[in-house]
Short mmCIF file of C-alpha atoms in Angstrom, two decimals:
data_model
loop_
_atom_site.label_atom_id
_atom_site.label_comp_id
_atom_site.label_asym_id
_atom_site.label_seq_id
_atom_site.Cartn_x
_atom_site.Cartn_y
_atom_site.Cartn_z
CA MET H 1 92.05 80.91 148.85
CA SER H 2 92.47 83.61 151.16
CA THR H 3 90.70 87.00 151.17
CA THR H 4 93.32 88.74 153.54
CA ALA H 5 96.69 90.39 152.05
CA ASP H 6 98.81 93.03 152.84
CA PRO H 7 96.90 96.21 152.59
CA ALA H 8 99.37 97.69 149.72
CA VAL H 9 98.32 94.72 147.58
CA ILE H 10 94.91 95.50 147.92
CA ALA H 11 95.26 99.40 147.27
CA GLY H 12 97.23 98.15 144.12
CA LEU H 13 94.36 96.15 143.19
CA ASP H 14 91.97 99.30 142.97
CA ALA H 15 94.43 101.79 141.44
CA TRP H 16 92.56 101.18 138.25
CA ARG H 17 89.77 103.13 139.47
CA ALA H 18 91.64 106.39 139.03
CA LEU H 19 92.47 105.98 135.38
CA ASP H 20 90.45 106.11 131.90
CA VAL H 21 88.58 102.94 131.78
CA GLU H 22 87.29 102.14 128.37
CA GLN H 23 84.65 99.97 127.16
CA GLN H 24 82.33 99.91 130.25
CA PRO H 25 78.94 100.24 130.41
CA THR H 26 77.23 103.13 132.15
CA TRP H 27 75.25 101.73 135.28
CA PRO H 28 72.07 103.03 136.00
CA ASP H 29 72.10 102.28 139.63
CA SER H 30 75.53 102.31 141.47
CA ARG H 31 73.92 100.80 144.92
CA ALA H 32 72.71 97.71 142.85
CA LEU H 33 76.19 97.41 141.26
CA SER H 34 77.93 97.51 144.75
CA ALA H 35 75.77 94.77 146.09
CA VAL H 36 76.34 92.56 143.10
CA SER H 37 80.02 93.56 143.59
CA ASP H 38 79.98 92.25 147.19
CA GLN H 39 77.90 89.01 146.53
CA LEU H 40 81.05 88.22 143.71
CA ALA H 41 83.57 89.12 146.11
CA ALA H 42 82.08 86.57 148.85
CA ALA H 43 81.37 84.05 146.13
CA PRO H 44 83.96 80.90 145.64
CA PRO H 45 86.41 81.49 142.86
CA LEU H 46 85.88 79.78 139.87
CA VAL H 47 89.44 78.67 138.99
CA PHE H 48 92.23 78.31 141.42
CA ALA H 49 95.39 79.83 141.54
CA GLY H 50 97.57 76.41 141.13
CA GLU H 51 95.60 75.94 138.01
CA ALA H 52 96.82 79.27 136.43
CA ASP H 53 100.35 78.48 137.55
CA ALA H 54 100.09 74.95 136.07
CA MET H 55 98.99 76.67 132.62
CA ARG H 56 101.58 79.24 132.63
CA GLU H 57 104.22 76.59 133.11
CA LYS H 58 102.77 75.09 129.79
CA LEU H 59 102.68 78.25 127.97
CA ALA H 60 106.37 78.57 128.60
CA LEU H 61 106.80 75.18 126.74
CA ALA H 62 104.76 76.83 123.94
CA GLN H 63 107.21 79.88 124.20
CA ARG H 64 109.97 78.06 123.66
CA GLY H 65 108.39 75.70 120.52
CA GLU H 66 107.96 72.32 122.72
CA ALA H 67 104.05 72.93 122.72
CA PHE H 68 101.62 74.91 120.91
CA LEU H 69 98.40 76.67 122.11
CA LEU H 70 95.18 76.01 120.58
CA GLN H 71 92.19 78.48 122.01
CA GLY H 72 88.77 78.37 120.79
CA GLY H 73 85.29 79.11 121.39
CA ASP H 74 82.41 81.61 120.99
CA CYS H 75 82.82 85.38 120.05
CA ALA H 76 80.41 86.00 122.54
CA GLU H 77 78.90 83.55 124.84
CA SER H 78 75.12 83.72 125.33
CA PHE H 79 73.22 82.41 128.79
CA ALA H 80 70.63 80.71 126.75
CA GLU H 81 73.12 78.64 124.57
CA ALA H 82 74.85 77.57 127.85
CA ASP H 83 73.33 74.38 127.67
CA ALA H 84 75.06 70.65 127.76
CA ASP H 85 74.87 69.67 124.14
CA ARG H 86 76.42 73.08 122.92
CA ILE H 87 78.89 72.99 125.79
CA ARG H 88 80.00 69.15 124.70
CA ASN H 89 80.01 69.73 121.06
CA LYS H 90 82.43 72.83 121.47
CA ILE H 91 84.89 70.67 123.48
CA LYS H 92 84.64 67.80 121.28
CA THR H 93 85.53 70.00 118.49
CA ILE H 94 88.49 71.19 120.44
CA LEU H 95 89.58 67.83 121.36
CA GLN H 96 89.53 66.99 117.69
CA MET H 97 91.36 69.82 116.53
CA SER H 98 93.95 69.08 119.24
CA ILE H 99 94.29 65.36 118.31
CA VAL H 100 94.81 66.47 114.61
CA LEU H 101 97.53 69.19 115.81
CA THR H 102 99.24 66.44 118.40
CA TYR H 103 99.44 63.75 115.83
CA GLY H 104 100.02 65.67 112.91
CA ALA H 105 102.55 67.55 114.18
CA SER H 106 104.05 65.26 117.22
CA MET H 107 103.62 68.13 119.51
CA PRO H 108 101.72 68.49 123.12
CA VAL H 109 99.03 70.73 122.22
CA VAL H 110 97.84 73.28 125.46
CA LYS H 111 93.91 73.39 125.16
CA MET H 112 91.95 76.29 126.17
CA GLY H 113 88.40 77.47 125.75
CA ARG H 114 87.13 80.95 124.94
CA ILE H 115 84.64 79.70 127.40
CA ALA H 116 82.98 80.13 130.71
CA GLY H 117 83.24 83.90 130.73
CA GLN H 118 83.25 85.44 127.27
CA TYR H 119 80.16 87.76 127.78
CA ALA H 120 81.16 90.95 127.54
CA LYS H 121 81.89 92.50 123.95
CA PRO H 122 83.70 95.90 123.08
CA ARG H 123 81.67 98.10 120.81
CA SER H 124 82.67 100.63 118.09
CA SER H 125 79.84 103.07 119.64
CA ASP H 126 77.85 103.09 123.11
CA VAL H 127 74.59 103.33 121.39
CA GLU H 128 72.74 101.68 118.36
CA THR H 129 70.42 103.43 116.04
CA ARG H 130 67.82 101.56 113.99
CA ASP H 131 64.79 103.29 112.22
CA GLY H 132 65.38 106.41 114.13
CA VAL H 133 65.46 105.16 117.72
CA THR H 134 68.87 104.98 119.93
CA LEU H 135 69.13 102.48 122.67
CA PRO H 136 72.30 101.70 124.46
CA ALA H 137 74.79 99.20 122.31
CA TYR H 138 74.51 95.39 123.02
CA ARG H 139 77.73 94.70 125.44
CA GLY H 140 77.18 91.12 125.67
CA ASP H 141 75.03 89.20 128.05
CA ILE H 142 76.80 90.19 131.23
CA VAL H 143 75.84 93.79 130.46
CA ASN H 144 72.36 93.73 128.81
CA GLY H 145 70.31 91.82 126.48
CA HIS H 146 70.58 91.36 122.57
CA ALA H 147 66.71 92.27 121.75
CA PHE H 148 66.70 95.95 120.51
CA THR H 149 64.05 97.16 123.24
CA PRO H 150 64.54 99.86 125.77
CA GLU H 151 63.95 97.40 128.57
CA SER H 152 66.60 94.69 127.20
CA ARG H 153 69.12 97.29 126.54
CA VAL H 154 69.28 99.07 130.01
CA PRO H 155 72.42 97.68 131.96
CA ASP H 156 71.57 95.39 134.82
CA PRO H 157 74.16 94.60 137.48
CA GLN H 158 72.00 91.35 138.28
CA ARG H 159 73.73 90.01 135.08
CA LEU H 160 77.12 89.94 136.72
CA MET H 161 75.86 87.54 139.06
CA LYS H 162 74.12 85.39 136.07
CA ALA H 163 77.65 85.48 134.19
CA TYR H 164 79.33 84.10 137.13
CA THR H 165 76.69 81.08 137.79
CA THR H 166 76.51 80.21 134.18
CA SER H 167 80.18 80.30 134.00
CA ALA H 168 80.56 78.12 137.10
CA SER H 169 77.86 75.45 135.34
CA THR H 170 79.94 75.66 132.34
CA LEU H 171 83.38 74.71 134.11
CA ASN H 172 81.63 72.00 136.04
CA LEU H 173 80.56 70.65 133.01
CA THR H 174 83.75 71.13 131.28
CA ARG H 175 85.68 69.63 134.07
CA ALA H 176 83.30 66.40 134.01
CA PHE H 177 83.91 65.67 130.11
CA THR H 178 87.69 66.46 130.12
CA MET H 179 88.66 64.69 133.42
CA GLY H 180 85.56 62.02 133.78
CA GLY H 181 86.64 59.39 130.69
CA PHE H 182 84.95 61.46 127.97
CA ALA H 183 88.37 62.53 126.64
CA ASP H 184 89.91 59.40 126.84
CA LEU H 185 92.04 58.96 123.67
CA ARG H 186 90.56 55.48 123.04
CA ARG H 187 87.21 56.98 122.26
CA VAL H 188 88.32 59.42 119.33
CA HIS H 189 86.13 57.80 117.16
CA GLU H 190 83.10 58.71 119.36
CA TRP H 191 83.94 62.78 119.16
CA ASN H 192 82.60 62.46 115.78
CA ARG H 193 78.98 61.16 116.54
CA GLY H 194 76.27 63.75 116.01
CA PHE H 195 78.46 66.00 113.40
CA THR H 196 77.30 66.58 109.81
CA VAL H 197 79.50 64.16 107.59
CA THR H 198 82.03 66.19 105.63
CA PRO H 199 85.51 65.97 104.02
CA ALA H 200 87.11 67.19 107.08
CA TYR H 201 84.95 64.93 109.10
CA ARG H 202 86.13 61.96 106.85
CA SER H 203 89.84 62.95 107.09
CA TYR H 204 89.35 62.92 110.79
CA GLU H 205 87.95 59.50 111.07
CA GLY H 206 90.95 58.22 108.93
CA LEU H 207 93.32 59.85 111.61
CA ALA H 208 91.02 58.30 114.39
CA GLY H 209 91.60 54.68 112.74
CA GLU H 210 95.49 55.70 112.77
CA ILE H 211 95.70 56.35 116.55
CA ASP H 212 93.22 53.38 117.15
CA ARG H 213 96.00 51.11 115.85
CA ALA H 214 98.99 52.95 117.76
CA ILE H 215 97.35 52.51 120.89
CA LYS H 216 96.31 48.72 120.23
CA PHE H 217 99.82 48.31 119.43
CA MET H 218 101.11 50.22 122.51
CA ALA H 219 98.43 47.89 124.53
CA ALA H 220 99.97 44.76 123.37
CA ALA H 221 103.37 46.12 124.41
CA GLY H 222 102.34 46.81 127.96
CA ALA H 223 101.99 50.59 127.78
CA ASP H 224 100.26 52.46 130.78
CA PHE H 225 97.34 54.50 129.39
CA ASP H 226 96.47 56.84 132.61
CA ALA H 227 98.09 59.73 130.70
CA LEU H 228 95.53 59.05 127.66
CA ARG H 229 92.46 59.09 130.13
CA THR H 230 91.98 62.89 130.75
CA VAL H 231 93.08 66.14 129.47
CA ASP H 232 94.09 69.42 131.12
CA PHE H 233 91.39 72.02 129.53
CA TYR H 234 91.77 76.12 130.48
CA SER H 235 89.43 78.55 130.28
CA GLY H 236 90.09 82.09 129.01
CA HIS H 237 88.30 85.24 128.15
CA GLU H 238 88.68 88.84 127.30
CA GLY H 239 88.98 90.66 130.89
CA LEU H 240 86.91 93.40 129.81
CA LEU H 241 84.43 94.35 132.58
CA LEU H 242 86.62 95.36 135.27
CA ASP H 243 83.34 95.71 137.42
CA TYR H 244 83.33 91.57 136.94
CA GLU H 245 86.95 90.86 137.33
CA ARG H 246 88.01 92.97 140.54
CA PRO H 247 85.44 91.25 142.60
CA LEU H 248 86.62 87.82 141.29
CA THR H 249 90.46 88.49 142.44
CA ARG H 250 91.48 86.40 145.21
CA ILE H 251 94.66 86.38 147.26
CA ASP H 252 96.59 82.96 146.83
CA SER H 253 96.79 81.51 150.62
CA ARG H 254 100.06 79.84 149.30
CA THR H 255 101.87 82.72 148.28
CA GLY H 256 99.87 86.23 149.35
CA LEU H 257 99.82 87.06 145.25
CA PRO H 258 96.37 88.24 143.92
CA TYR H 259 94.97 85.89 141.08
CA ASP H 260 91.78 86.96 138.92
CA CYS H 261 89.90 83.73 139.60
CA SER H 262 86.97 84.22 137.06
CA ALA H 263 89.49 82.34 134.45
CA HIS H 264 92.88 80.61 134.10
CA PHE H 265 93.66 83.28 131.33
CA LEU H 266 92.76 86.67 130.67
CA TRP H 267 93.46 89.15 127.58
CA ILE H 268 93.45 92.56 127.03
CA GLY H 269 91.70 93.51 123.76
CA GLU H 270 93.18 95.88 120.93
CA ARG H 271 90.64 98.35 122.08
CA THR H 272 91.84 98.52 125.86
CA ARG H 273 95.22 97.97 125.59
CA LYS H 274 96.60 101.54 126.48
CA ILE H 275 99.71 101.68 128.58
CA ASP H 276 98.08 104.26 130.47
CA GLY H 277 94.69 102.54 130.94
CA ALA H 278 92.88 101.05 133.54
CA HIS H 279 93.11 97.53 131.86
CA VAL H 280 96.64 97.23 131.51
CA GLU H 281 96.92 98.59 135.21
CA PHE H 282 94.96 96.03 136.61
CA PHE H 283 96.20 93.06 135.10
CA SER H 284 99.76 94.06 135.90
CA ARG H 285 98.57 93.11 139.42
CA VAL H 286 96.93 89.64 139.07
CA SER H 287 99.54 86.89 138.82
CA ASN H 288 97.47 84.80 135.98
CA PRO H 289 99.06 84.52 132.57
CA ILE H 290 97.80 87.43 130.64
CA GLY H 291 97.50 87.99 126.94
CA VAL H 292 97.40 91.15 124.75
CA LYS H 293 95.75 91.45 121.41
CA LEU H 294 97.96 93.50 119.08
CA GLY H 295 96.45 95.05 115.72
CA PRO H 296 98.26 96.04 112.52
CA ASN H 297 98.98 99.24 113.90
CA THR H 298 101.04 98.08 117.00
CA THR H 299 104.50 99.40 116.98
CA GLY H 300 107.78 97.52 118.31
CA GLU H 301 107.73 100.40 121.06
CA ASP H 302 104.42 99.55 122.25
CA ALA H 303 105.18 96.02 122.63
CA ILE H 304 108.30 96.71 124.89
CA ALA H 305 105.94 99.29 126.91
CA LEU H 306 103.42 96.30 127.37
CA MET H 307 106.12 94.08 128.41
CA ASP H 308 107.53 96.51 130.98
CA LYS H 309 104.11 97.01 132.36
CA LEU H 310 102.98 93.55 132.39
CA ASN H 311 105.91 91.19 132.70
CA PRO H 312 109.24 93.57 133.59
CA ASP H 313 110.89 90.31 135.14
CA GLY H 314 110.38 88.27 132.16
CA VAL H 315 108.76 85.37 133.79
CA PRO H 316 108.24 82.56 131.06
CA GLY H 317 104.64 82.05 130.30
CA ARG H 318 103.32 85.16 131.72
CA LEU H 319 102.90 86.95 128.77
CA THR H 320 101.24 86.34 125.35
CA PHE H 321 101.00 88.41 122.23
CA ILE H 322 97.82 87.51 120.10
CA THR H 323 98.46 89.08 116.93
CA ARG H 324 95.30 90.12 114.97
CA MET H 325 96.43 91.92 112.13
CA GLY H 326 94.52 90.79 108.63
CA ALA H 327 95.29 88.50 106.00
CA GLY H 328 96.58 91.22 103.86
CA ARG H 329 98.41 93.03 106.70
CA ILE H 330 100.42 90.61 108.73
CA ARG H 331 103.34 89.85 106.29
CA GLU H 332 104.42 93.62 106.48
CA ALA H 333 103.12 94.69 109.91
CA LEU H 334 104.15 91.77 112.19
CA PRO H 335 108.03 91.49 111.38
CA SER H 336 108.96 94.75 113.08
CA ILE H 337 107.46 93.81 116.29
CA VAL H 338 108.64 90.37 116.36
CA GLU H 339 112.36 91.64 115.87
CA LYS H 340 111.54 94.37 118.51
CA VAL H 341 110.64 91.99 121.08
CA THR H 342 113.21 89.09 120.00
CA ALA H 343 115.77 91.78 120.54
CA ASP H 344 114.48 92.45 124.05
CA GLY H 345 115.53 88.96 125.11
CA ARG H 346 112.30 88.39 127.73
CA PRO H 347 109.99 85.41 126.56
CA VAL H 348 107.02 86.23 124.90
CA LEU H 349 104.31 83.66 123.47
CA TRP H 350 103.35 84.63 119.91
CA VAL H 351 99.80 83.35 119.21
CA CYS H 352 97.53 84.04 115.70
CA ASP H 353 94.00 85.24 115.84
CA PRO H 354 93.02 84.96 112.41
CA MET H 355 89.57 86.25 112.68
CA HIS H 356 89.36 89.59 113.94
CA GLY H 357 91.22 91.08 111.17
CA ASN H 358 89.26 89.24 108.23
CA THR H 359 85.78 90.67 108.68
CA ILE H 360 84.03 91.54 105.90
CA THR H 361 80.07 92.40 104.82
CA ALA H 362 78.57 89.74 102.55
CA SER H 363 76.38 91.03 99.49
CA ASN H 364 73.50 90.29 101.44
CA GLY H 365 74.27 92.46 104.34
CA TYR H 366 75.44 89.31 106.69
CA LYS H 367 78.82 90.09 108.71
CA THR H 368 81.29 87.23 108.04
CA ARG H 369 84.55 86.23 106.96
CA ARG H 370 86.35 84.17 104.22
CA PHE H 371 87.95 80.94 105.36
CA ALA H 372 91.00 81.41 103.17
CA ASP H 373 91.56 84.75 104.49
CA VAL H 374 91.54 83.11 108.05
CA ILE H 375 94.04 80.17 106.56
CA ASP H 376 95.81 82.83 104.82
CA GLU H 377 96.64 85.16 108.16
CA VAL H 378 97.94 81.73 109.93
CA ARG H 379 100.15 80.84 106.92
CA GLY H 380 101.38 84.59 106.95
CA PHE H 381 102.06 84.45 110.74
CA PHE H 382 104.10 81.20 110.29
CA GLU H 383 106.07 82.53 107.48
CA VAL H 384 107.00 85.31 109.33
CA HIS H 385 108.21 83.20 112.20
CA GLN H 386 110.04 80.99 110.26
CA ALA H 387 111.78 83.92 108.65
CA LEU H 388 113.09 85.65 111.82
CA GLY H 389 113.76 82.39 113.43
CA THR H 390 110.93 82.76 116.05
CA VAL H 391 108.28 80.45 117.30
CA PRO H 392 104.67 80.60 116.23
CA GLY H 393 103.38 78.93 119.32
CA GLY H 394 99.46 79.09 118.90
CA VAL H 395 96.39 79.87 117.63
CA HIS H 396 93.26 81.78 118.86
CA VAL H 397 90.02 81.20 117.23
CA GLU H 398 86.32 82.11 117.17
CA LEU H 399 84.32 78.57 116.45
CA THR H 400 81.38 76.56 117.80
CA GLY H 401 80.87 72.89 117.65
CA ASP H 402 77.48 73.45 115.80
CA ASP H 403 77.05 73.19 112.08
CA VAL H 404 76.49 76.79 111.69
CA THR H 405 76.75 78.99 108.20
CA GLU H 406 78.69 82.23 109.25
CA VAL H 407 82.00 82.05 107.71
CA LEU H 408 82.43 81.66 104.06
CA GLY H 409 84.08 78.98 101.76
CA GLY H 410 85.85 75.93 103.32
CA SER H 411 85.45 72.22 102.28
CA GLU H 412 81.61 72.83 102.46
CA GLU H 413 82.01 75.91 99.86
CA ILE H 414 79.49 78.11 102.03
CA ASP H 415 78.55 81.12 99.63
CA ASP H 416 76.79 84.32 100.21
CA VAL H 417 72.99 82.74 100.15
CA GLY H 418 74.32 79.47 101.97
CA LEU H 419 74.94 82.02 105.33
CA GLU H 420 71.16 82.34 105.36
CA ALA H 421 70.72 78.62 106.14
CA ARG H 422 71.97 78.56 109.99
CA TYR H 423 73.56 82.18 110.92
CA GLU H 424 73.46 82.08 114.75
CA THR H 425 76.15 84.42 116.17
CA LEU H 426 74.97 87.53 118.40
CA VAL H 427 78.09 89.25 117.40
CA ASP H 428 81.03 87.86 115.06
CA PRO H 429 80.78 84.91 112.60
CA ARG H 430 82.58 81.83 113.89
CA LEU H 431 83.79 78.61 112.17
CA ASN H 432 81.56 75.50 112.23
CA HIS H 433 82.65 71.72 113.20
CA ALA H 434 83.72 71.41 109.59
CA GLN H 435 86.06 74.27 109.28
CA SER H 436 87.45 74.34 112.67
CA LEU H 437 88.77 70.42 111.79
CA GLU H 438 89.92 71.69 108.42
CA MET H 439 91.93 74.25 109.82
CA ALA H 440 93.37 72.05 112.41
CA PHE H 441 94.68 69.84 109.41
CA LEU H 442 96.09 72.89 107.65
CA VAL H 443 97.86 74.25 110.64
CA ALA H 444 98.99 70.68 111.72
CA GLU H 445 100.66 70.67 108.06
CA MET H 446 102.37 74.18 108.61
CA LEU H 447 103.72 72.96 112.04
CA ARG H 448 105.25 69.67 110.22
CA GLU H 449 106.85 72.20 107.54
CA ARG H 450 108.32 74.39 110.66
CA SER H 451 109.48 71.11 112.07
CA ALA H 452 111.34 70.05 108.88
CA GLY H 453 112.78 73.29 108.09
#
């Protein structure tokens, strides 16, 4: 990757600075921020332009219904939990889900983690008040600490470098797992080791047995196994903190085009997708595949304006719309948007985020979601696309490979009291390993129904 480029391109990358920049912290020391920005700008890229291009080509397949995107991972990653066991369990869970989807629906799955960069979170308020004490809101480990103390909550630019180094080690481990034999399809049984035995676990073991028999048959027939030994695994996060994303943007030596090298895929959140805002402006300038979250109040005109800004030429695989409507709204809110976009003719990948529109508060005060609502939103997403003859291209899920108790229901029948057993998230509730697998089986069934229809 080159750091030299046409001065006009560089100027364009900084045009966002003159616009309204929402959901950013107030850094107390501008000189410290500038010094860290210089460090990030000089650091090696976390991903490469060619990898982002390869992902864009696979997303183009998903747009046409020839593949399916599975993105999963933490609501907000934390520095303290970026250890080998948790990363491995998260990757194992996504690999298991992809196996269920691939085998159950006879369709290639594009695998992407909410990983190695999901450290910043939008907040509804700049401050938080407890017992009469008001402090800056927790905006993710990349900005400040979760502990409710004045020292912890001060935004610290050094955390930007910590996010970079933690992301680098997470990506190194992810590449080792997915390219070094761990992801070999002949080890599908081993991916269940260490997980609690549940009905979803047993269903997966049955599927793994079928895969084993199929592989033995192929081996007896002389099939080549090179394609089964490794998987392509991509990273993605919300491109929220522009003081992190801009310094990590590089100019591709092959093409002279800018790429945000903090991740393969970046998305713009529901709170920051204003057409004349800084986030849409900045991400219109980089060449990565880009996503945008669309809530229930989105109009078809909003979607077209985003297409005009982010993908005016209709490049396949460039733009993904990630809908987060809520189970009770998706069937009424989504159709008019899809119809408007479809009539435009430029390609868009439609992906369902069934998590963020279904957040509730349990009777004992825990922020949670109902598994039944999560699945109902995905089902509604498929129903809308089935009715309109368009392609439901993927799911975007907050999950963990750990046996947490943060989402109600599922085959484990977690109730309000059960949430207290292992509620570990710092921000939003995540599906645990068993619920993630259960979802994969249900989505595979929806994909089969779509193919049959």
